[in-house]
Amino acid sequence: MLKIGSLSFQSRLLLGTGKYPSYEIQKAAVEISEAEILTFAVRRMNIFEPSQPNFLEQLDTTKYTLLPNTAGAKTAAEAVRIAKLAKASGLCDMIKVEVIGCDKTLLPDPVETLKATEELVKEGFIVLPYTSDDVVLARKLQEAGCHAVMPGASPIGSGQGIINPVNLRFIIEQATVPVIVDAGIGSPADAAFAMELGADGVLLNTAVSAAKDPVKMAKAMSLAIEAGLLGFEAGRMEKKRYATASSPKEGMSIG
Amino acid sequence: MLKIGSLSFQSRLLLGTGKYPSYEIQKAAVEISEAEILTFAVRRMNIFEPSQPNFLEQLDTTKYTLLPNTAGAKTAAEAVRIAKLAKASGLCDMIKVEVIGCDKTLLPDPVETLKATEELVKEGFIVLPYTSDDVVLARKLQEAGCHAVMPGASPIGSGQGIINPVNLRFIIEQATVPVIVDAGIGSPADAAFAMELGADGVLLNTAVSAAKDPVKMAKAMSLAIEAGLLGFEAGRMEKKRYATASSPKEGMSIG
Amino acid sequence: MLKIGSLSFQSRLLLGTGKYPSYEIQKAAVEISEAEILTFAVRRMNIFEPSQPNFLEQLDTTKYTLLPNTAGAKTAAEAVRIAKLAKASGLCDMIKVEVIGCDKTLLPDPVETLKATEELVKEGFIVLPYTSDDVVLARKLQEAGCHAVMPGASPIGSGQGIINPVNLRFIIEQATVPVIVDAGIGSPADAAFAMELGADGVLLNTAVSAAKDPVKMAKAMSLAIEAGLLGFEAGRMEKKRYATASSPKEGMSIG
Amino acid sequence: MLKIGSLSFQSRLLLGTGKYPSYEIQKAAVEISEAEILTFAVRRMNIFEPSQPNFLEQLDTTKYTLLPNTAGAKTAAEAVRIAKLAKASGLCDMIKVEVIGCDKTLLPDPVETLKATEELVKEGFIVLPYTSDDVVLARKLQEAGCHAVMPGASPIGSGQGIINPVNLRFIIEQATVPVIVDAGIGSPADAAFAMELGADGVLLNTAVSAAKDPVKMAKAMSLAIEAGLLGFEAGRMEKKRYATASSPKEGMSIG
Amino acid sequence: MKVLLNGESIQLAEEIVTVADLLTHYEIQEKVVVVEINGEILTRVEHQSTRLADKDRIEIVHFVGGG
Amino acid sequence: MKVLLNGESIQLAEEIVTVADLLTHYEIQEKVVVVEINGEILTRVEHQSTRLADKDRIEIVHFVGGG
Amino acid sequence: MKVLLNGESIQLAEEIVTVADLLTHYEIQEKVVVVEINGEILTRVEHQSTRLADKDRIEIVHFVGGG
Amino acid sequence: MKVLLNGESIQLAEEIVTVADLLTHYEIQEKVVVVEINGEILTRVEHQSTRLADKDRIEIVHFVGGG
């Protein structure tokens, strides 16, 4: 069970809703993934043109927990405003704090992320900040009262997987709230590895939406995350520098 | 479906039977793993002492395909003899050719492995040679008529995972028979990664038997292998050097 | 030429002075390394015991630039005080800002590091903050006016080398001041790699002082850093997924 | 001192002579690299066209040891013939056995390479076989009497560096003849790493000839190889999972 | 009256008095939207009661796919 | 008679005539074993018919856990 | 007088009047040290002129090996 | 006479009698080359003494840049 604030979830997979080939594919992917938390962005509505379909409308919002993000914000103030706009919808009081500090790498601004987290916690939000894998920053976010820390595995949408397992392990070792690996996951093995490191969950989007077959990849991800979680709980064998036989030495020299 | 020679299997996991804490645990692990192929070693029987229980006796051998190995052999001749002893049991005509060329690393002898493979194919065995990740050797084993090639991920029982994905990918790209990654797998992420590279199956033993909870790890491995297979079939996203947003740029500068 | 603030240096190697087996070995290592910048810590003097020798006294301080660190500080205020104590010696106006936020990992506190940097820049110091490889934080340190940024390769004294070359490259790409890779370098190859990524210098201590032969390792490091710098300037070949012959194809089928 | 057969060399760098932008650049690169052993290919001469310049003619062949390769051979027989053609020039009795088993990966054929090595040793050549990093094959080549083994770091001309340090270390640990890492080296850090693993030398070509500035890269490589050798001899620090301070703990809490 | 609606200067028809009217006019009264007027964010219940005034800066936002 | 059984020199009781007798004697007639005599590997069916002779080199092997 | 010197409460001899006297007493007048009194950091030149007072908190620090 | 020279069928001028003559004809007598005739590899000293015959298969090879 993944517990975030007062809420509990069966699934360890948090799924992004951006950039799918079609709503049909997206719906099928969301369902098969068994994700219970879906991320969204908040944007100005294009009211002057004939209304386009919107994925949210096609979703039974009673079945899913919405996790709006503050993407687009470059300062704590902008993030707080977007969070409040999202909450005013009456659909959610969770927020993914995402304050980007660099357009090329889409890496987060540690100072503004911390500021936004502090303020949103005060405002009573359930706060999940997207952060770099800076170990001390992760602890400061905890101290600020966030409900989960979400360190990146590698740059958003890069699919490079977990570049720095050492920092992730450190963050997990000292975590007092759930650690959700966010951004950079590219394949099921990446997701399984994140869970094997002891992560409580994985948030991904492009790895599914940009796969040739997003539905199949959604299934693969949900299996991989379960596999990684079980593997972590099962306690993996130690790595050894040299080999050790799995067949017995006794009675080997036959005849 | 994994097809080896004339046989077909649902499961992509081949499980070793060595070094489990107890037969009860081993039985539970084998069952939950859903493995259909189990490896065994052939050894001189200790007939002078009161008979110990033997795992094989406790197994419904009609439900599993036995894959005896030639562990203990250091030459092709020894491997061939062990293979014939195994076959004479009337329980199997599959053989895992394992001719070790170095006691410290337990890495295979390429020349003797090839020789043994050639001879056993002539003798009508279904031959699965354990080999290094030497790309050209893998092709020669195919040309010798083996029914699957089984390159190692890293030294037997080391749990170091896949050290050289480049060679494995090359072997898989030019394979005309199933490629089963054998030896060195340490965690579910390793197993998923092997399948993502396009392997047809994974053979492992210590990763399960030496886990703190072998039964749970067996389940994790079977999920991971399915996840990796689906991930491979789904076609993973491309890795990118820089980031790409998953939230849209339009309507971002609100107000 | 490495330019930091108003100063210029031939050598790209900044050498720590901690934990050498003996002063003789340390002196020889410092000399052969050709380092021009040496780091020191500021500590309460043990005046109540017969005075022990002190490495600094045995050094021709006119030949070296001293780079005291603020090790021991856990807040910006403590770091600033240590910096002022160091400067009052009249021997230096450079300071390595080191504000540790975690005793187990010795990773820096991003917020306090930034605060200390801002204040020390105002006070007229030449400021070189030791930082994590958080890309946006590195830019904020620049904006605060620091004279070089010093991201860690891996935890202090761990010798794990460069864990995250991606972030280091990002930091270097957007740097407006010299980037000196600090902490975690374990071997000459690590140091060369740092320079190949485009770093302007490398700061290391344990890799030399904890080597079996510190003097020889000091020489190795100075050669490796020069090699890496030349390699970066020379422009390395592109990595290719497949092979490309270095011998010509023409006239190959002889006779 | 690198000893191969009866010969001794100061330099640990063996340099290939293929694919340089110009002979002037190549000459400068060869000189600055301080390489003493140069590889060449043997090819049918284009006698029907006005003679083109040939790099060898411009070389003081008394100053260098020529190491012709058998590139182009796909069988032991072809390799032996090319070796004999090379030797008949009266310029060399060293030969790099190179029997390619796969055009796409240019990886060597283990069986034919071993056969060619056995025969050429009998014929009195000084034999340096290019081989995969198959550990047992390397030992068989030694047993066949080769004078150095040359395992590849990664595919020829790929510049991917050392993919499998584990196998290289195993080969080096059990080597009775010099181990020269051949093929795949892309940067000075790669070359330094090879030497840190305990290799006796490095053979490279494309890393220098395909660099933007081959002359500068040649210098970088020669420095890197010396750095790596010294680093290996100096005995590197142990890697540690956690951090260890390089500044003392005593007297830290000042005032 | 004239308002600044999602960044565009718009002349509103007389019959549009409340925020609810505005949403109905654009046929988005059924949709999940959030309205902000002059920096003040409204809850859904306030749509009916909130009257528009000349020169109001109105933002209408919604949820879109994002990661 | 005297045979070399799994590496040990053994004096067999008179009543042990066939391989089957031998397996019965050691109470392994029910187990999955393979018997090799003087380098010749026997199938199960041959156990009954194969008579032992003095100085026979006999190997009895079975399957054990392995990877 | 009584001072707190590097964390230890010390009774100073009468003849120790200035910081310079103190350094001489501990035979560190030649060494590279920095003195802080009651949170005020002194430059070298101030050692001579700075008189000590009862209850002063005195810190004497120096450079040691560090990374 | 007619020979197969580096894969091409060539009619040699009468005055070309020895291998040395052949190399001179192609102006490569000074170069580092190795000659093979009908599978027999010649040493440099044999160039002078070796006479060519009709239908000879002649290979002339040299060293080129390679890795």
Short mmCIF file of C-alpha atoms in Angstrom, two decimals, chain D residues 84-242:
data_model
loop_
_atom_site.label_atom_id
_atom_site.label_comp_id
_atom_site.label_asym_id
_atom_site.label_seq_id
_atom_site.Cartn_x
_atom_site.Cartn_y
_atom_site.Cartn_z
CA LYS D 84 53.99 -14.79 -44.48
CA LEU D 85 53.60 -12.11 -47.16
CA ALA D 86 54.27 -9.48 -44.48
CA LYS D 87 57.34 -11.29 -43.17
CA ALA D 88 58.78 -11.72 -46.67
CA SER D 89 59.21 -7.95 -46.77
CA GLY D 90 62.13 -8.52 -44.42
CA LEU D 91 60.88 -5.63 -42.29
CA CYS D 92 59.23 -7.51 -39.43
CA ASP D 93 58.54 -10.84 -37.80
CA MET D 94 55.73 -9.62 -35.56
CA ILE D 95 52.16 -10.24 -36.64
CA LYS D 96 48.79 -9.10 -35.34
CA VAL D 97 46.44 -12.01 -35.93
CA GLU D 98 43.10 -10.56 -36.92
CA VAL D 99 40.53 -13.02 -38.22
CA ILE D 100 37.15 -11.35 -38.42
CA GLY D 101 34.08 -13.53 -37.98
CA CYS D 102 31.37 -10.92 -38.47
CA ASP D 103 31.38 -7.99 -40.92
CA LYS D 104 28.91 -5.90 -38.98
CA THR D 105 30.63 -6.04 -35.61
CA LEU D 106 34.15 -6.85 -36.88
CA LEU D 107 34.44 -9.18 -33.92
CA PRO D 108 37.06 -11.92 -34.16
CA ASP D 109 36.49 -15.60 -34.92
CA PRO D 110 37.71 -17.41 -31.79
CA VAL D 111 38.31 -20.77 -33.48
CA GLU D 112 40.17 -19.48 -36.53
CA THR D 113 42.11 -16.99 -34.42
CA LEU D 114 43.33 -19.81 -32.19
CA LYS D 115 44.22 -21.98 -35.18
CA ALA D 116 46.15 -19.16 -36.89
CA THR D 117 47.96 -18.38 -33.65
CA GLU D 118 49.06 -22.00 -33.18
CA GLU D 119 50.38 -22.23 -36.71
CA LEU D 120 52.17 -18.88 -36.75
CA VAL D 121 53.84 -19.64 -33.44
CA LYS D 122 55.13 -22.86 -34.98
CA GLU D 123 56.38 -20.83 -37.96
CA GLY D 124 58.44 -18.69 -35.59
CA PHE D 125 56.47 -15.48 -35.74
CA ILE D 126 56.03 -13.16 -32.78
CA VAL D 127 52.27 -13.49 -32.54
CA LEU D 128 49.83 -10.94 -31.08
CA PRO D 129 46.26 -12.16 -31.60
CA TYR D 130 43.37 -9.69 -31.52
CA THR D 131 40.66 -11.49 -29.56
CA SER D 132 37.31 -10.91 -27.90
CA ASP D 133 37.31 -10.58 -24.10
CA ASP D 134 36.50 -14.29 -23.76
CA VAL D 135 38.57 -15.18 -20.69
CA VAL D 136 39.16 -18.84 -21.44
CA LEU D 137 40.02 -18.17 -25.08
CA ALA D 138 42.67 -15.71 -23.92
CA ARG D 139 44.23 -18.48 -21.86
CA LYS D 140 44.14 -20.90 -24.76
CA LEU D 141 45.94 -18.35 -26.91
CA GLN D 142 48.61 -18.13 -24.22
CA GLU D 143 48.89 -21.91 -24.12
CA ALA D 144 49.28 -21.84 -27.89
CA GLY D 145 52.38 -19.74 -27.29
CA CYS D 146 51.29 -16.28 -28.42
CA HIS D 147 53.55 -13.45 -27.26
CA ALA D 148 50.76 -11.09 -26.18
CA VAL D 149 46.98 -11.28 -26.05
CA MET D 150 45.01 -8.33 -27.38
CA PRO D 151 41.40 -8.38 -26.13
CA GLY D 152 39.05 -5.76 -27.51
CA ALA D 153 37.53 -3.08 -25.28
CA SER D 154 34.56 -2.71 -27.65
CA PRO D 155 33.98 -3.11 -31.41
CA ILE D 156 36.75 -1.85 -33.72
CA GLY D 157 36.37 1.84 -34.49
CA SER D 158 33.30 2.22 -32.27
CA GLY D 159 35.00 4.34 -29.61
CA GLN D 160 32.69 2.89 -26.99
CA GLY D 161 35.56 2.37 -24.57
CA ILE D 162 35.81 -0.51 -22.11
CA ILE D 163 32.40 -2.17 -21.93
CA ASN D 164 33.40 -5.15 -19.80
CA PRO D 165 36.15 -4.34 -17.28
CA VAL D 166 35.34 -7.53 -15.40
CA ASN D 167 36.48 -9.83 -18.19
CA LEU D 168 39.52 -7.67 -18.93
CA ARG D 169 40.55 -7.88 -15.28
CA PHE D 170 40.13 -11.65 -15.34
CA ILE D 171 42.26 -11.91 -18.49
CA ILE D 172 44.94 -9.74 -16.91
CA GLU D 173 44.88 -11.64 -13.61
CA GLN D 174 45.65 -14.93 -15.32
CA ALA D 175 47.92 -13.60 -18.04
CA THR D 176 51.42 -15.05 -18.49
CA VAL D 177 52.14 -12.75 -21.45
CA PRO D 178 51.50 -9.03 -21.91
CA VAL D 179 47.86 -8.00 -22.28
CA ILE D 180 47.32 -5.21 -24.79
CA VAL D 181 43.84 -3.73 -24.95
CA ASP D 182 43.03 -3.43 -28.64
CA ALA D 183 40.03 -1.86 -30.38
CA GLY D 184 37.21 0.32 -29.05
CA ILE D 185 39.26 2.87 -27.10
CA GLY D 186 37.66 6.27 -27.75
CA SER D 187 39.18 8.77 -25.34
CA PRO D 188 42.17 9.28 -23.05
CA ALA D 189 40.07 8.28 -20.04
CA ASP D 190 39.39 4.94 -21.75
CA ALA D 191 43.09 4.39 -22.30
CA ALA D 192 43.95 5.35 -18.73
CA PHE D 193 41.26 3.01 -17.44
CA ALA D 194 42.68 0.11 -19.47
CA MET D 195 46.08 0.64 -17.87
CA GLU D 196 44.52 1.01 -14.40
CA LEU D 197 43.01 -2.43 -14.86
CA GLY D 198 46.56 -3.69 -15.20
CA ALA D 199 46.91 -3.89 -18.97
CA ASP D 200 50.48 -3.79 -20.30
CA GLY D 201 49.63 -1.64 -23.28
CA VAL D 202 46.94 -0.15 -25.48
CA LEU D 203 46.56 -0.40 -29.25
CA LEU D 204 44.41 2.26 -30.87
CA ASN D 205 43.91 3.93 -34.22
CA THR D 206 40.57 5.64 -34.85
CA ALA D 207 40.56 7.43 -31.49
CA VAL D 208 43.53 9.40 -32.79
CA SER D 209 42.97 9.44 -36.56
CA ALA D 210 39.29 10.43 -36.28
CA ALA D 211 39.79 13.10 -33.61
CA LYS D 212 39.29 16.67 -34.78
CA ASP D 213 42.95 17.28 -33.95
CA PRO D 214 44.76 13.93 -34.29
CA VAL D 215 48.13 15.33 -33.24
CA LYS D 216 46.82 16.74 -29.98
CA MET D 217 44.88 13.54 -29.33
CA ALA D 218 48.00 11.47 -29.93
CA LYS D 219 49.74 13.46 -27.21
CA ALA D 220 46.69 13.09 -24.94
CA MET D 221 46.72 9.32 -25.41
CA SER D 222 50.38 8.94 -24.62
CA LEU D 223 49.95 10.97 -21.43
CA ALA D 224 46.81 9.06 -20.47
CA ILE D 225 48.50 5.69 -20.86
CA GLU D 226 51.41 6.83 -18.70
CA ALA D 227 48.93 8.21 -16.14
CA GLY D 228 47.00 4.95 -16.08
CA LEU D 229 50.16 2.89 -15.70
CA LEU D 230 51.40 5.03 -12.82
CA GLY D 231 47.94 4.92 -11.28
CA PHE D 232 47.96 1.13 -11.43
CA GLU D 233 51.44 0.95 -9.92
CA ALA D 234 50.56 3.50 -7.24
CA GLY D 235 47.65 1.35 -6.05
CA ARG D 236 44.37 3.25 -6.12
CA MET D 237 42.28 3.99 -3.02
CA GLU D 238 39.44 1.60 -2.27
CA LYS D 239 35.96 2.60 -3.38
CA LYS D 240 33.66 3.24 -0.44
CA ARG D 241 29.88 3.20 -0.45
CA TYR D 242 29.62 6.19 1.88
#
